[in-house]
């Protein structure tokens, strides 16, 4: 499964592409400590030929497995790119890969999804980060029982 569009057909009419592609297939090199692209990316695309370019418009939707950058909670982030519009050349350095009559839209879609990802995924806008872990009760009691040197010195002075 890949995002290929028939250039010969495009000369006559625009083509609609709907479906989904495995994120691992879309961006095999994607690596991030906090995000994993492990769900399929759903796409609804309209491709139109414009002289030496393709005009790609549509919507992308996926979910990303994330770890919160502040509290390390694992959560599922919904990512969508609505009504994006992209002009991709068929010639030159930035050209789409073309195989016979087929142009591969994968790089264009990959870029749009990657741009929609947060730099620091957060489980929620109000995430306050890691809560200080409560110390085991025994330890707390023992610490309180031990005289605090500074204060006990003051107490001694008063006496
Ligand atoms: Zn969080």
PDB file of C-alpha atoms and ligand atoms in Angstrom:
ATOM      1  CA  UNK A   1       0.000   0.000   0.000  1.00  0.00           C
ATOM      2  CA  UNK A   2       1.352   3.349  -0.911  1.00  0.00           C
ATOM      3  CA  UNK A   3       0.163   6.743  -1.935  1.00  0.00           C
ATOM      4  CA  UNK A   4       0.627   6.533  -5.670  1.00  0.00           C
ATOM      5  CA  UNK A   5      -1.255   8.533  -8.184  1.00  0.00           C
ATOM      6  CA  UNK A   6      -1.499   7.826 -11.897  1.00  0.00           C
ATOM      7  CA  UNK A   7      -0.105  10.815 -13.792  1.00  0.00           C
ATOM      8  CA  UNK A   8      -1.655   9.726 -17.057  1.00  0.00           C
ATOM      9  CA  UNK A   9      -5.129   9.767 -15.534  1.00  0.00           C
ATOM     10  CA  UNK A  10      -4.370  13.107 -13.909  1.00  0.00           C
ATOM     11  CA  UNK A  11      -3.942  14.695 -17.309  1.00  0.00           C
ATOM     12  CA  UNK A  12      -7.651  14.215 -17.863  1.00  0.00           C
ATOM     13  CA  UNK A  13      -9.147  14.798 -14.438  1.00  0.00           C
ATOM     14  CA  UNK A  14      -8.385  15.269 -10.777  1.00  0.00           C
ATOM     15  CA  UNK A  15      -8.133  12.143  -8.709  1.00  0.00           C
ATOM     16  CA  UNK A  16      -9.484  11.505  -5.273  1.00  0.00           C
ATOM     17  CA  UNK A  17      -7.499   9.227  -3.007  1.00  0.00           C
ATOM     18  CA  UNK A  18      -9.024   7.919   0.200  1.00  0.00           C
ATOM     19  CA  UNK A  19      -7.570   5.284   2.427  1.00  0.00           C
ATOM     20  CA  UNK A  20      -5.042   4.720   5.106  1.00  0.00           C
ATOM     21  CA  UNK A  21      -1.361   4.023   5.247  1.00  0.00           C
ATOM     22  CA  UNK A  22       0.657   2.567   8.079  1.00  0.00           C
ATOM     23  CA  UNK A  23       2.563   5.313   9.801  1.00  0.00           C
ATOM     24  CA  UNK A  24       5.592   3.036   9.923  1.00  0.00           C
ATOM     25  CA  UNK A  25       5.430   2.862   6.138  1.00  0.00           C
ATOM     26  CA  UNK A  26       4.848   6.577   5.816  1.00  0.00           C
ATOM     27  CA  UNK A  27       7.771   7.633   7.979  1.00  0.00           C
ATOM     28  CA  UNK A  28      10.067   4.649   8.513  1.00  0.00           C
ATOM     29  CA  UNK A  29      12.903   6.849   9.752  1.00  0.00           C
ATOM     30  CA  UNK A  30      10.879   8.766  12.303  1.00  0.00           C
ATOM     31  CA  UNK A  31      12.477   8.547  15.711  1.00  0.00           C
ATOM     32  CA  UNK A  32      11.511  10.420  18.800  1.00  0.00           C
ATOM     33  CA  UNK A  33      12.016   9.675  22.463  1.00  0.00           C
ATOM     34  CA  UNK A  34       8.474  10.707  23.350  1.00  0.00           C
ATOM     35  CA  UNK A  35       6.422   9.825  20.268  1.00  0.00           C
ATOM     36  CA  UNK A  36       5.766   6.677  18.311  1.00  0.00           C
ATOM     37  CA  UNK A  37       3.964   6.608  14.978  1.00  0.00           C
ATOM     38  CA  UNK A  38       2.331   3.235  15.413  1.00  0.00           C
ATOM     39  CA  UNK A  39      -1.175   3.870  14.091  1.00  0.00           C
ATOM     40  CA  UNK A  40      -2.384   4.128  10.512  1.00  0.00           C
ATOM     41  CA  UNK A  41      -2.725   7.541   8.919  1.00  0.00           C
ATOM     42  CA  UNK A  42      -6.106   8.078   7.262  1.00  0.00           C
ATOM     43  CA  UNK A  43      -6.046  10.295   4.240  1.00  0.00           C
ATOM     44  CA  UNK A  44      -8.620  11.976   2.037  1.00  0.00           C
ATOM     45  CA  UNK A  45      -6.801  13.645  -0.794  1.00  0.00           C
ATOM     46  CA  UNK A  46      -7.703  15.422  -3.972  1.00  0.00           C
ATOM     47  CA  UNK A  47      -4.914  15.566  -6.510  1.00  0.00           C
ATOM     48  CA  UNK A  48      -4.960  17.957  -9.406  1.00  0.00           C
ATOM     49  CA  UNK A  49      -2.412  18.352 -12.182  1.00  0.00           C
ATOM     50  CA  UNK A  50      -1.108  21.888 -12.694  1.00  0.00           C
ATOM     51  CA  UNK A  51       1.486  22.009 -15.478  1.00  0.00           C
ATOM     52  CA  UNK A  52       4.699  20.799 -13.787  1.00  0.00           C
ATOM     53  CA  UNK A  53       3.227  20.337 -10.350  1.00  0.00           C
ATOM     54  CA  UNK A  54       0.550  18.503  -8.486  1.00  0.00           C
ATOM     55  CA  UNK A  55      -1.825  20.356  -6.248  1.00  0.00           C
ATOM     56  CA  UNK A  56      -2.651  18.100  -3.318  1.00  0.00           C
ATOM     57  CA  UNK A  57      -5.436  19.118  -0.965  1.00  0.00           C
ATOM     58  CA  UNK A  58      -7.200  17.189   1.723  1.00  0.00           C
ATOM     59  CA  UNK A  59      -7.259  15.951   5.287  1.00  0.00           C
ATOM     60  CA  UNK A  60      -5.037  13.678   7.298  1.00  0.00           C
ATOM     61  CA  UNK A  61      -5.839  11.995  10.554  1.00  0.00           C
ATOM     62  CA  UNK A  62      -3.922   9.740  12.859  1.00  0.00           C
ATOM     63  CA  UNK A  63      -3.118   8.924  16.452  1.00  0.00           C
ATOM     64  CA  UNK A  64       0.309   9.032  17.985  1.00  0.00           C
ATOM     65  CA  UNK A  65       1.513   7.151  21.046  1.00  0.00           C
ATOM     66  CA  UNK A  66       3.064   9.771  23.273  1.00  0.00           C
ATOM     67  CA  UNK A  67       4.800  10.071  26.553  1.00  0.00           C
ATOM     68  CA  UNK A  68       4.142  13.371  28.307  1.00  0.00           C
ATOM     69  CA  UNK A  69       7.269  15.526  28.290  1.00  0.00           C
ATOM     70  CA  UNK A  70       6.458  16.764  31.808  1.00  0.00           C
ATOM     71  CA  UNK A  71       4.954  13.872  33.751  1.00  0.00           C
ATOM     72  CA  UNK A  72       5.929  10.886  31.575  1.00  0.00           C
ATOM     73  CA  UNK A  73       2.342   9.642  31.431  1.00  0.00           C
ATOM     74  CA  UNK A  74       1.637   7.585  28.329  1.00  0.00           C
ATOM     75  CA  UNK A  75      -1.267   8.899  26.283  1.00  0.00           C
ATOM     76  CA  UNK A  76      -2.768   8.792  22.818  1.00  0.00           C
ATOM     77  CA  UNK A  77      -2.567  12.050  20.909  1.00  0.00           C
ATOM     78  CA  UNK A  78      -5.007  12.723  18.120  1.00  0.00           C
ATOM     79  CA  UNK A  79      -3.294  14.441  15.206  1.00  0.00           C
ATOM     80  CA  UNK A  80      -5.149  15.883  12.280  1.00  0.00           C
ATOM     81  CA  UNK A  81      -4.252  18.120   9.421  1.00  0.00           C
ATOM     82  CA  UNK A  82      -7.410  19.668   8.046  1.00  0.00           C
ATOM     83  CA  UNK A  83      -7.758  21.140   4.607  1.00  0.00           C
ATOM     84  CA  UNK A  84      -4.098  21.305   3.879  1.00  0.00           C
ATOM     85  CA  UNK A  85      -3.044  22.389   0.461  1.00  0.00           C
ATOM     86  CA  UNK A  86       0.298  21.524  -0.998  1.00  0.00           C
ATOM     87  CA  UNK A  87       1.920  22.166  -4.345  1.00  0.00           C
ATOM     88  CA  UNK A  88       4.441  19.480  -5.177  1.00  0.00           C
ATOM     89  CA  UNK A  89       6.692  19.726  -8.229  1.00  0.00           C
ATOM     90  CA  UNK A  90       7.165  16.862 -10.646  1.00  0.00           C
ATOM     91  CA  UNK A  91      10.565  18.105 -11.753  1.00  0.00           C
ATOM     92  CA  UNK A  92      13.606  19.555 -10.053  1.00  0.00           C
ATOM     93  CA  UNK A  93      15.233  18.867  -6.710  1.00  0.00           C
ATOM     94  CA  UNK A  94      12.021  18.796  -4.704  1.00  0.00           C
ATOM     95  CA  UNK A  95      10.256  16.577  -7.209  1.00  0.00           C
ATOM     96  CA  UNK A  96       8.091  13.692  -6.125  1.00  0.00           C
ATOM     97  CA  UNK A  97       9.453  10.245  -6.860  1.00  0.00           C
ATOM     98  CA  UNK A  98       7.944   9.072 -10.125  1.00  0.00           C
ATOM     99  CA  UNK A  99       7.874   5.459 -11.215  1.00  0.00           C
ATOM    100  CA  UNK A 100       6.583   5.062 -14.748  1.00  0.00           C
ATOM    101  CA  UNK A 101       3.155   6.683 -14.799  1.00  0.00           C
ATOM    102  CA  UNK A 102       2.929   6.853 -11.027  1.00  0.00           C
ATOM    103  CA  UNK A 103       3.974   9.643  -8.710  1.00  0.00           C
ATOM    104  CA  UNK A 104       4.441   8.774  -5.071  1.00  0.00           C
ATOM    105  CA  UNK A 105       2.762  11.232  -2.697  1.00  0.00           C
ATOM    106  CA  UNK A 106       4.247   9.630   0.412  1.00  0.00           C
ATOM    107  CA  UNK A 107       6.937  12.298   1.011  1.00  0.00           C
ATOM    108  CA  UNK A 108       4.377  15.099   0.807  1.00  0.00           C
ATOM    109  CA  UNK A 109       2.001  13.446   3.253  1.00  0.00           C
ATOM    110  CA  UNK A 110       4.840  12.508   5.575  1.00  0.00           C
ATOM    111  CA  UNK A 111       5.961  16.111   5.779  1.00  0.00           C
ATOM    112  CA  UNK A 112       2.479  17.320   6.620  1.00  0.00           C
ATOM    113  CA  UNK A 113       2.037  14.817   9.422  1.00  0.00           C
ATOM    114  CA  UNK A 114       5.471  15.466  10.887  1.00  0.00           C
ATOM    115  CA  UNK A 115       4.851  19.219  10.863  1.00  0.00           C
ATOM    116  CA  UNK A 116       1.637  18.661  12.813  1.00  0.00           C
ATOM    117  CA  UNK A 117       3.397  16.852  15.651  1.00  0.00           C
ATOM    118  CA  UNK A 118       4.148  18.798  18.824  1.00  0.00           C
ATOM    119  CA  UNK A 119       7.783  19.426  19.773  1.00  0.00           C
ATOM    120  CA  UNK A 120       6.989  18.516  23.359  1.00  0.00           C
ATOM    121  CA  UNK A 121       3.927  16.308  23.739  1.00  0.00           C
ATOM    122  CA  UNK A 122       1.911  17.102  26.879  1.00  0.00           C
ATOM    123  CA  UNK A 123      -0.844  14.907  28.322  1.00  0.00           C
ATOM    124  CA  UNK A 124      -2.892  18.065  28.861  1.00  0.00           C
ATOM    125  CA  UNK A 125      -2.399  21.826  28.712  1.00  0.00           C
ATOM    126  CA  UNK A 126      -2.446  22.001  32.505  1.00  0.00           C
ATOM    127  CA  UNK A 127       0.010  19.214  33.150  1.00  0.00           C
ATOM    128  CA  UNK A 128       2.049  20.208  36.183  1.00  0.00           C
ATOM    129  CA  UNK A 129       4.689  17.612  35.726  1.00  0.00           C
ATOM    130  CA  UNK A 130       5.840  14.931  38.065  1.00  0.00           C
ATOM    131  CA  UNK A 131       4.331  15.081  41.526  1.00  0.00           C
ATOM    132  CA  UNK A 132       6.952  14.818  44.219  1.00  0.00           C
ATOM    133  CA  UNK A 133       6.869  11.247  45.355  1.00  0.00           C
ATOM    134  CA  UNK A 134       5.729  10.823  48.940  1.00  0.00           C
ATOM    135  CA  UNK A 135       8.426   9.380  51.084  1.00  0.00           C
ATOM    136  CA  UNK A 136       7.711   6.122  52.831  1.00  0.00           C
ATOM    137  CA  UNK A 137       6.077   6.893  56.161  1.00  0.00           C
ATOM    138  CA  UNK A 138       8.731   5.210  58.257  1.00  0.00           C
ATOM    139  CA  UNK A 139      11.423   7.348  56.747  1.00  0.00           C
ATOM    140  CA  UNK A 140       9.419  10.551  57.353  1.00  0.00           C
ATOM    141  CA  UNK A 141       8.843   9.697  60.985  1.00  0.00           C
ATOM    142  CA  UNK A 142      12.463   8.951  61.516  1.00  0.00           C
ATOM    143  CA  UNK A 143      13.515  12.225  59.917  1.00  0.00           C
ATOM    144  CA  UNK A 144      11.143  14.224  62.095  1.00  0.00           C
ATOM    145  CA  UNK A 145      12.401  12.466  65.170  1.00  0.00           C
ATOM    146  CA  UNK A 146      15.941  13.464  64.431  1.00  0.00           C
ATOM    147  CA  UNK A 147      16.726  16.924  65.779  1.00  0.00           C
ATOM    148  CA  UNK A 148      17.194  19.551  63.132  1.00  0.00           C
ATOM    149  CA  UNK A 149      20.645  20.881  63.871  1.00  0.00           C
ATOM    150  CA  UNK A 150      19.997  24.568  63.130  1.00  0.00           C
ATOM    151  CA  UNK A 151      16.777  24.810  65.150  1.00  0.00           C
ATOM    152  CA  UNK A 152      18.008  22.733  68.016  1.00  0.00           C
ATOM    153  CA  UNK A 153      20.993  25.054  68.271  1.00  0.00           C
ATOM    154  CA  UNK A 154      18.575  28.014  68.617  1.00  0.00           C
ATOM    155  CA  UNK A 155      16.550  26.134  71.209  1.00  0.00           C
ATOM    156  CA  UNK A 156      19.664  25.543  73.174  1.00  0.00           C
ATOM    157  CA  UNK A 157      20.457  29.255  73.118  1.00  0.00           C
ATOM    158  CA  UNK A 158      17.021  30.172  74.492  1.00  0.00           C
ATOM    159  CA  UNK A 159      17.411  27.762  77.312  1.00  0.00           C
TER     160      UNK A 159
HETATM  161 ZN1  LIG B   1       1.658  15.209  31.767  1.00  0.00          ZN
END
